[in-house]
Amino acid sequence: MIGVVTLDEFIIQRQEEFQYAKGELSRLLRDIGLAAKIVNREVNKAGLVDILGTTGTTNVQGEDVKKLDVFANKRFIAALKLGGECCGIASEENEDLIIIQDEISKDAKYVVALDPLDGSSNIDVNVSVGTIFSIYRRVSSSGPCTLEDFLQKGSEQAAAGYIVYGSSTMLVYTTGFGVNGFTLDPSIGEFCLSHPDMCIPKAGKIYSINQGNFISFTEGVKEYVRYCKQEDKATNRPYSLRYIGSLVADVHRNLISGGIFIYPATKDAPRGKLRMLYECNPMSFIAEQAGGRATDGFRRILDIEQKELHQRTPIFIGSEEMVLKAEEFMKKYSS
Ligand code: AHG
Ligand code: MN
Ligand code: MN
Protein backbone atom coordinates (compact mmCIF):
# COMPACT_ATOMS: atom_id res chain seq x y z
CA MET A 1 0.00 0.00 0.00
CA ILE A 2 2.63 2.55 -1.14
CA GLY A 3 1.53 6.11 -0.50
CA VAL A 4 -1.65 5.24 1.37
CA VAL A 5 -2.32 7.68 4.23
CA THR A 6 -4.92 6.34 6.64
CA LEU A 7 -7.28 8.64 8.57
CA ASP A 8 -5.47 7.81 11.81
CA GLU A 9 -2.05 8.63 10.33
CA PHE A 10 -3.39 11.84 8.77
CA ILE A 11 -4.94 13.00 12.06
CA ILE A 12 -1.66 12.37 13.89
CA GLN A 13 0.38 14.11 11.14
CA ARG A 14 -1.95 17.14 11.28
CA GLN A 15 -1.96 17.18 15.07
CA GLU A 16 1.52 18.65 14.91
CA GLU A 17 -0.14 21.77 13.38
CA PHE A 18 -1.97 22.38 16.65
CA GLN A 19 0.66 23.79 19.01
CA TYR A 20 -1.17 23.01 22.21
CA ALA A 21 -3.07 19.94 21.12
CA LYS A 22 -2.53 17.03 23.43
CA GLY A 23 -4.30 14.60 21.19
CA GLU A 24 -7.84 14.78 22.60
CA LEU A 25 -9.38 16.06 19.35
CA SER A 26 -7.34 13.52 17.39
CA ARG A 27 -8.63 10.68 19.52
CA LEU A 28 -12.19 12.00 19.28
CA LEU A 29 -11.99 12.05 15.45
CA ARG A 30 -10.62 8.51 15.48
CA ASP A 31 -13.47 7.36 17.74
CA ILE A 32 -15.90 8.77 15.14
CA GLY A 33 -14.00 6.99 12.36
CA LEU A 34 -14.38 3.69 14.21
CA ALA A 35 -18.14 4.14 14.72
CA ALA A 36 -18.46 5.04 11.03
CA LYS A 37 -16.88 1.71 10.03
CA ILE A 38 -19.30 -0.17 12.26
CA VAL A 39 -22.36 1.70 10.92
CA ASN A 40 -21.08 1.26 7.37
CA ARG A 41 -21.01 -2.50 7.87
CA GLU A 42 -24.71 -2.47 8.80
CA VAL A 43 -25.73 0.06 6.10
CA ASN A 44 -24.12 -2.19 3.50
CA LYS A 45 -26.12 -5.16 4.77
CA ALA A 46 -29.44 -3.26 4.97
CA GLY A 47 -31.95 -5.60 3.44
CA LEU A 48 -30.16 -8.71 4.65
CA VAL A 49 -30.57 -8.03 8.33
CA ASP A 50 -33.58 -6.71 10.15
CA ILE A 51 -32.71 -3.01 10.08
CA LEU A 52 -34.99 -1.90 7.30
CA GLY A 53 -38.27 -0.23 7.98
CA THR A 54 -39.45 1.83 10.90
CA THR A 55 -39.41 1.19 14.62
CA GLY A 56 -43.00 2.30 14.84
CA THR A 57 -41.93 5.29 16.97
CA THR A 58 -41.48 8.97 16.14
CA ASN A 59 -38.61 11.19 17.31
CA VAL A 60 -38.63 14.66 18.80
CA GLN A 61 -38.96 15.96 15.26
CA GLY A 62 -42.20 14.01 14.87
CA GLU A 63 -40.59 11.88 12.16
CA ASP A 64 -40.79 8.09 11.80
CA VAL A 65 -37.70 6.58 13.38
CA LYS A 66 -36.10 3.98 11.15
CA LYS A 67 -34.34 0.98 12.67
CA LEU A 68 -31.05 2.17 11.16
CA ASP A 69 -31.51 5.59 12.81
CA VAL A 70 -31.60 3.82 16.17
CA PHE A 71 -28.73 1.47 15.33
CA ALA A 72 -26.47 4.29 14.10
CA ASN A 73 -27.38 6.47 17.09
CA LYS A 74 -26.46 3.70 19.52
CA ARG A 75 -23.18 2.93 17.78
CA PHE A 76 -21.94 6.52 17.67
CA ILE A 77 -22.99 7.19 21.27
CA ALA A 78 -21.27 3.99 22.44
CA ALA A 79 -18.04 4.82 20.54
CA LEU A 80 -17.97 8.37 21.92
CA LYS A 81 -18.65 7.16 25.49
CA LEU A 82 -15.91 4.51 25.22
CA GLY A 83 -13.41 6.97 23.73
CA GLY A 84 -13.53 9.20 26.80
CA GLU A 85 -12.86 12.45 24.89
CA CYS A 86 -16.42 13.77 24.90
CA CYS A 87 -18.47 14.86 27.94
CA GLY A 88 -21.80 15.22 26.17
CA ILE A 89 -23.75 14.49 23.00
CA ALA A 90 -26.72 16.18 21.34
CA SER A 91 -28.35 13.85 18.84
CA GLU A 92 -31.21 14.35 16.40
CA GLU A 93 -32.67 11.13 17.85
CA ASN A 94 -32.62 12.34 21.47
CA GLU A 95 -34.82 15.17 22.72
CA ASP A 96 -32.42 16.01 25.55
CA LEU A 97 -28.64 16.06 25.96
CA ILE A 98 -26.77 12.84 26.64
CA ILE A 99 -24.50 13.77 29.54
CA ILE A 100 -21.47 11.50 29.89
CA GLN A 101 -20.40 11.45 33.48
CA ASP A 102 -18.11 8.46 33.92
CA GLU A 103 -14.64 8.94 35.41
CA ILE A 104 -12.70 9.28 32.15
CA SER A 105 -15.25 11.48 30.33
CA LYS A 106 -16.65 13.84 32.94
CA ASP A 107 -13.78 16.35 32.51
CA ALA A 108 -13.39 15.83 28.75
CA LYS A 109 -12.93 19.05 26.76
CA TYR A 110 -15.33 18.41 23.87
CA VAL A 111 -19.02 17.94 23.14
CA VAL A 112 -20.43 16.38 19.96
CA ALA A 113 -23.63 17.15 18.04
CA LEU A 114 -24.80 14.30 15.84
CA ASP A 115 -27.18 13.43 13.04
CA PRO A 116 -26.48 9.70 13.27
CA LEU A 117 -28.31 8.77 10.09
CA ASP A 118 -29.09 11.53 7.59
CA GLY A 119 -31.49 10.82 4.75
CA SER A 120 -33.47 8.15 6.62
CA SER A 121 -36.21 8.17 3.99
CA ASN A 122 -33.67 6.70 1.57
CA ILE A 123 -32.58 3.70 3.66
CA ASP A 124 -35.24 1.26 2.43
CA VAL A 125 -34.75 2.20 -1.21
CA ASN A 126 -30.96 1.73 -1.22
CA VAL A 127 -30.08 5.37 -1.90
CA SER A 128 -27.07 7.06 -0.25
CA VAL A 129 -27.45 8.08 3.38
CA GLY A 130 -24.97 9.70 5.77
CA THR A 131 -23.91 10.72 9.26
CA ILE A 132 -23.10 14.31 10.24
CA PHE A 133 -21.06 15.40 13.28
CA SER A 134 -20.07 18.70 14.82
CA ILE A 135 -17.52 19.12 17.62
CA TYR A 136 -17.31 22.05 20.08
CA ARG A 137 -14.93 22.77 22.93
CA ARG A 138 -17.08 22.90 26.07
CA VAL A 139 -17.64 26.38 27.52
CA SER A 140 -18.71 25.15 30.98
CA SER A 141 -15.71 24.86 33.30
CA SER A 142 -16.06 21.32 34.67
CA GLY A 143 -18.57 18.70 35.86
CA PRO A 144 -21.60 17.68 33.77
CA CYS A 145 -21.82 19.39 30.36
CA THR A 146 -24.57 22.00 30.02
CA LEU A 147 -26.95 23.23 27.31
CA GLU A 148 -24.68 26.27 26.86
CA ASP A 149 -21.92 23.95 25.66
CA PHE A 150 -24.14 23.23 22.63
CA LEU A 151 -25.79 26.61 22.12
CA GLN A 152 -22.64 28.07 20.59
CA LYS A 153 -22.53 29.73 17.17
CA GLY A 154 -21.42 27.50 14.30
CA SER A 155 -18.33 29.69 13.96
CA GLU A 156 -17.13 28.23 17.30
CA GLN A 157 -16.92 24.64 16.00
CA ALA A 158 -13.60 22.89 16.66
CA ALA A 159 -14.28 20.36 13.92
CA ALA A 160 -17.10 19.12 11.68
CA GLY A 161 -17.55 16.31 9.22
CA TYR A 162 -19.76 13.75 7.60
CA ILE A 163 -19.72 10.18 6.41
CA VAL A 164 -21.55 9.37 3.16
CA TYR A 165 -22.49 5.68 2.79
CA GLY A 166 -22.72 5.64 -0.99
CA SER A 167 -21.20 3.73 -3.90
CA SER A 168 -18.13 4.00 -1.71
CA THR A 169 -18.07 5.11 1.91
CA MET A 170 -16.29 8.41 2.50
CA LEU A 171 -15.46 10.43 5.59
CA VAL A 172 -14.95 14.17 4.99
CA TYR A 173 -13.95 16.56 7.78
CA THR A 174 -12.40 19.90 8.68
CA THR A 175 -10.77 21.31 11.80
CA GLY A 176 -10.59 24.77 10.26
CA PHE A 177 -7.50 24.07 8.15
CA GLY A 178 -9.20 22.99 4.91
CA VAL A 179 -11.30 19.96 4.05
CA ASN A 180 -9.98 16.43 3.47
CA GLY A 181 -11.81 13.33 2.22
CA PHE A 182 -11.07 9.70 3.04
CA THR A 183 -12.46 6.65 1.26
CA LEU A 184 -13.01 3.43 3.19
CA ASP A 185 -10.95 0.55 1.80
CA PRO A 186 -12.93 -2.46 3.06
CA SER A 187 -10.03 -4.81 2.23
CA ILE A 188 -7.95 -3.21 5.01
CA GLY A 189 -10.79 -1.65 7.03
CA GLU A 190 -9.18 1.81 6.89
CA PHE A 191 -10.34 5.23 5.70
CA CYS A 192 -7.60 6.27 3.24
CA LEU A 193 -6.87 9.84 2.10
CA SER A 194 -8.44 10.07 -1.38
CA HIS A 195 -9.52 13.72 -1.67
CA PRO A 196 -6.84 15.95 -0.12
CA ASP A 197 -7.65 19.66 0.30
CA MET A 198 -11.15 19.60 -1.23
CA CYS A 199 -12.20 22.87 -2.92
CA ILE A 200 -15.74 23.49 -4.17
CA PRO A 201 -15.88 25.03 -7.69
CA LYS A 202 -16.86 28.73 -7.49
CA ALA A 203 -19.76 28.05 -9.88
CA GLY A 204 -21.60 24.96 -11.02
CA LYS A 205 -24.46 23.75 -13.20
CA ILE A 206 -26.50 21.87 -10.61
CA TYR A 207 -29.23 23.17 -8.35
CA SER A 208 -30.72 20.97 -5.67
CA ILE A 209 -34.11 21.76 -4.12
CA ASN A 210 -37.35 19.88 -3.46
CA GLN A 211 -39.45 21.58 -6.14
CA GLY A 212 -42.46 19.68 -4.82
CA ASN A 213 -42.72 22.52 -2.31
CA PHE A 214 -42.61 25.20 -5.06
CA ILE A 215 -46.08 26.58 -4.33
CA SER A 216 -45.14 27.47 -0.77
CA PHE A 217 -41.70 28.97 -1.54
CA THR A 218 -41.26 32.71 -0.98
CA GLU A 219 -41.14 34.85 -4.14
CA GLY A 220 -37.33 35.16 -3.90
CA VAL A 221 -36.87 31.37 -3.98
CA LYS A 222 -39.43 31.01 -6.80
CA GLU A 223 -37.61 33.66 -8.86
CA TYR A 224 -34.24 31.97 -8.27
CA VAL A 225 -35.67 28.58 -9.35
CA ARG A 226 -37.06 30.26 -12.49
CA TYR A 227 -33.57 31.75 -13.07
CA CYS A 228 -32.03 28.24 -12.82
CA LYS A 229 -34.45 26.97 -15.46
CA GLN A 230 -33.98 29.81 -17.95
CA GLU A 231 -32.03 29.18 -21.19
CA ASP A 232 -28.79 31.20 -21.23
CA LYS A 233 -25.75 29.47 -22.72
CA ALA A 234 -23.38 32.18 -21.47
CA THR A 235 -24.15 31.23 -17.87
CA ASN A 236 -24.56 27.47 -18.45
CA ARG A 237 -28.32 27.64 -17.94
CA PRO A 238 -30.66 25.87 -17.67
CA TYR A 239 -28.93 24.14 -14.76
CA SER A 240 -29.60 20.47 -14.02
CA LEU A 241 -31.83 19.65 -11.07
CA ARG A 242 -30.40 16.90 -8.86
CA TYR A 243 -32.18 16.10 -5.58
CA ILE A 244 -31.24 12.96 -3.65
CA GLY A 245 -33.14 13.76 -0.45
CA SER A 246 -30.10 13.11 1.73
CA LEU A 247 -28.44 16.37 2.74
CA VAL A 248 -25.04 14.69 3.00
CA ALA A 249 -25.23 13.18 -0.49
CA ASP A 250 -26.57 16.38 -2.12
CA VAL A 251 -23.93 18.59 -0.45
CA HIS A 252 -21.11 16.07 -1.10
CA ARG A 253 -21.96 16.00 -4.82
CA ASN A 254 -21.92 19.80 -4.98
CA LEU A 255 -18.64 19.93 -3.01
CA ILE A 256 -17.01 17.85 -5.75
CA SER A 257 -18.85 19.02 -8.90
CA GLY A 258 -20.06 22.49 -7.91
CA GLY A 259 -23.68 23.44 -7.35
CA ILE A 260 -26.16 24.87 -4.87
CA PHE A 261 -28.41 23.07 -2.37
CA ILE A 262 -31.39 24.95 -0.95
CA TYR A 263 -33.82 23.91 1.76
CA PRO A 264 -35.85 27.11 2.15
CA ALA A 265 -38.77 27.95 4.40
CA THR A 266 -41.92 26.13 3.25
CA LYS A 267 -45.54 26.05 4.44
CA ASP A 268 -44.85 22.88 6.46
CA ALA A 269 -41.47 24.15 7.65
CA PRO A 270 -41.77 27.93 8.06
CA ARG A 271 -38.29 28.11 9.64
CA GLY A 272 -36.86 25.57 7.24
CA LYS A 273 -36.66 21.82 7.87
CA LEU A 274 -32.95 21.28 8.51
CA ARG A 275 -31.51 21.58 12.00
CA MET A 276 -28.71 24.02 12.72
CA LEU A 277 -26.80 22.10 15.36
CA TYR A 278 -26.14 18.81 13.58
CA GLU A 279 -26.97 19.49 9.92
CA CYS A 280 -26.56 23.14 8.85
CA ASN A 281 -23.65 24.27 11.04
CA PRO A 282 -21.33 21.32 10.31
CA MET A 283 -22.11 21.29 6.57
CA SER A 284 -21.66 25.09 6.45
CA PHE A 285 -18.27 24.90 8.21
CA ILE A 286 -17.16 22.34 5.63
CA ALA A 287 -18.57 24.34 2.69
CA GLU A 288 -16.79 27.53 3.81
CA GLN A 289 -13.52 25.69 4.48
CA ALA A 290 -13.73 24.33 0.93
CA GLY A 291 -14.17 27.88 -0.46
CA GLY A 292 -17.96 27.78 -0.72
CA ARG A 293 -20.72 29.77 1.00
CA ALA A 294 -23.62 28.95 3.33
CA THR A 295 -26.37 31.34 4.43
CA ASP A 296 -30.06 31.31 5.29
CA GLY A 297 -30.62 33.43 2.19
CA PHE A 298 -29.59 36.55 4.10
CA ARG A 299 -27.18 35.73 6.99
CA ARG A 300 -24.10 33.50 7.26
CA ILE A 301 -25.27 30.25 8.88
CA LEU A 302 -22.21 30.14 11.16
CA ASP A 303 -23.15 33.55 12.64
CA ILE A 304 -26.73 32.66 13.57
CA GLU A 305 -27.43 32.48 17.32
CA GLN A 306 -28.26 28.95 18.48
CA LYS A 307 -31.13 29.35 20.96
CA GLU A 308 -32.66 25.85 21.06
CA LEU A 309 -31.11 22.40 20.67
CA HIS A 310 -33.18 21.33 17.65
CA GLN A 311 -33.51 24.79 16.11
CA ARG A 312 -34.19 24.83 12.36
CA THR A 313 -33.06 27.26 9.66
CA PRO A 314 -33.46 27.70 5.92
CA ILE A 315 -30.14 26.95 4.17
CA PHE A 316 -28.54 27.97 0.86
CA ILE A 317 -25.19 26.14 0.60
CA GLY A 318 -22.63 25.41 -2.12
CA SER A 319 -20.65 27.21 -4.82
CA GLU A 320 -20.00 30.77 -3.74
CA GLU A 321 -21.20 32.50 -6.93
CA MET A 322 -24.43 30.48 -7.00
CA VAL A 323 -25.29 31.19 -3.34
CA LEU A 324 -24.56 34.89 -3.88
CA LYS A 325 -26.86 34.92 -6.95
CA ALA A 326 -29.66 33.24 -4.96
CA GLU A 327 -29.18 35.84 -2.20
CA GLU A 328 -29.64 38.61 -4.79
CA PHE A 329 -33.12 37.21 -5.53
CA MET A 330 -33.88 36.80 -1.83
CA LYS A 331 -32.96 40.42 -1.22
CA LYS A 332 -34.77 41.77 -4.27
CA TYR A 333 -38.03 39.96 -3.51
CA SER A 334 -37.97 40.02 0.28
CA SER A 335 -41.12 41.90 1.32
P1 AHG B 1 -32.87 13.07 8.44
O1 AHG B 1 -33.04 11.77 7.72
O2 AHG B 1 -31.65 13.10 9.32
O3 AHG B 1 -34.12 13.49 9.15
O4 AHG B 1 -32.56 14.18 7.35
C1 AHG B 1 -33.38 14.28 6.23
C2 AHG B 1 -33.25 15.67 5.66
C3 AHG B 1 -32.05 15.85 4.76
O5 AHG B 1 -31.19 14.76 4.74
C4 AHG B 1 -32.65 16.05 3.40
O6 AHG B 1 -31.95 17.03 2.69
C5 AHG B 1 -34.06 16.51 3.70
O7 AHG B 1 -34.42 15.91 4.93
C6 AHG B 1 -35.03 16.09 2.63
O8 AHG B 1 -36.27 16.63 3.03
P2 AHG B 1 -37.55 16.51 2.05
O9 AHG B 1 -37.85 15.05 1.94
O10 AHG B 1 -38.61 17.31 2.74
O11 AHG B 1 -37.16 17.13 0.73
MN1 MN C 1 -30.52 14.77 8.65
MN1 MN D 1 -31.14 11.85 10.86
CSV table of C-alpha atoms in Angstrom, one decimal, residues 32-33 36-37 39-41 43-44 76 115-119 122 126-133 161-173 180-185 191 194-195 198 244-256 283 286:
chain,number,residue,atom,x,y,z
A,32,ILE,CA,-15.9,8.8,15.1
A,33,GLY,CA,-14.0,7.0,12.4
A,36,ALA,CA,-18.5,5.0,11.0
A,37,LYS,CA,-16.9,1.7,10.0
A,39,VAL,CA,-22.4,1.7,10.9
A,40,ASN,CA,-21.1,1.3,7.4
A,41,ARG,CA,-21.0,-2.5,7.9
A,43,VAL,CA,-25.7,0.1,6.1
A,44,ASN,CA,-24.1,-2.2,3.5
A,76,PHE,CA,-21.9,6.5,17.7
A,115,ASP,CA,-27.2,13.4,13.0
A,116,PRO,CA,-26.5,9.7,13.3
A,117,LEU,CA,-28.3,8.8,10.1
A,118,ASP,CA,-29.1,11.5,7.6
A,119,GLY,CA,-31.5,10.8,4.8
A,122,ASN,CA,-33.7,6.7,1.6
A,126,ASN,CA,-31.0,1.7,-1.2
A,127,VAL,CA,-30.1,5.4,-1.9
A,128,SER,CA,-27.1,7.1,-0.2
A,129,VAL,CA,-27.4,8.1,3.4
A,130,GLY,CA,-25.0,9.7,5.8
A,131,THR,CA,-23.9,10.7,9.3
A,132,ILE,CA,-23.1,14.3,10.2
A,133,PHE,CA,-21.1,15.4,13.3
A,161,GLY,CA,-17.6,16.3,9.2
A,162,TYR,CA,-19.8,13.8,7.6
A,163,ILE,CA,-19.7,10.2,6.4
A,164,VAL,CA,-21.5,9.4,3.2
A,165,TYR,CA,-22.5,5.7,2.8
A,166,GLY,CA,-22.7,5.6,-1.0
A,167,SER,CA,-21.2,3.7,-3.9
A,168,SER,CA,-18.1,4.0,-1.7
A,169,THR,CA,-18.1,5.1,1.9
A,170,MET,CA,-16.3,8.4,2.5
A,171,LEU,CA,-15.5,10.4,5.6
A,172,VAL,CA,-15.0,14.2,5.0
A,173,TYR,CA,-13.9,16.6,7.8
A,180,ASN,CA,-10.0,16.4,3.5
A,181,GLY,CA,-11.8,13.3,2.2
A,182,PHE,CA,-11.1,9.7,3.0
A,183,THR,CA,-12.5,6.7,1.3
A,184,LEU,CA,-13.0,3.4,3.2
A,185,ASP,CA,-11.0,0.5,1.8
A,191,PHE,CA,-10.3,5.2,5.7
A,194,SER,CA,-8.4,10.1,-1.4
A,195,HIS,CA,-9.5,13.7,-1.7
A,198,MET,CA,-11.2,19.6,-1.2
A,244,ILE,CA,-31.2,13.0,-3.6
A,245,GLY,CA,-33.1,13.8,-0.5
A,246,SER,CA,-30.1,13.1,1.7
A,247,LEU,CA,-28.4,16.4,2.7
A,248,VAL,CA,-25.0,14.7,3.0
A,249,ALA,CA,-25.2,13.2,-0.5
A,250,ASP,CA,-26.6,16.4,-2.1
A,251,VAL,CA,-23.9,18.6,-0.5
A,252,HIS,CA,-21.1,16.1,-1.1
A,253,ARG,CA,-22.0,16.0,-4.8
A,254,ASN,CA,-21.9,19.8,-5.0
A,255,LEU,CA,-18.6,19.9,-3.0
A,256,ILE,CA,-17.0,17.9,-5.7
A,283,MET,CA,-22.1,21.3,6.6
A,286,ILE,CA,-17.2,22.3,5.6
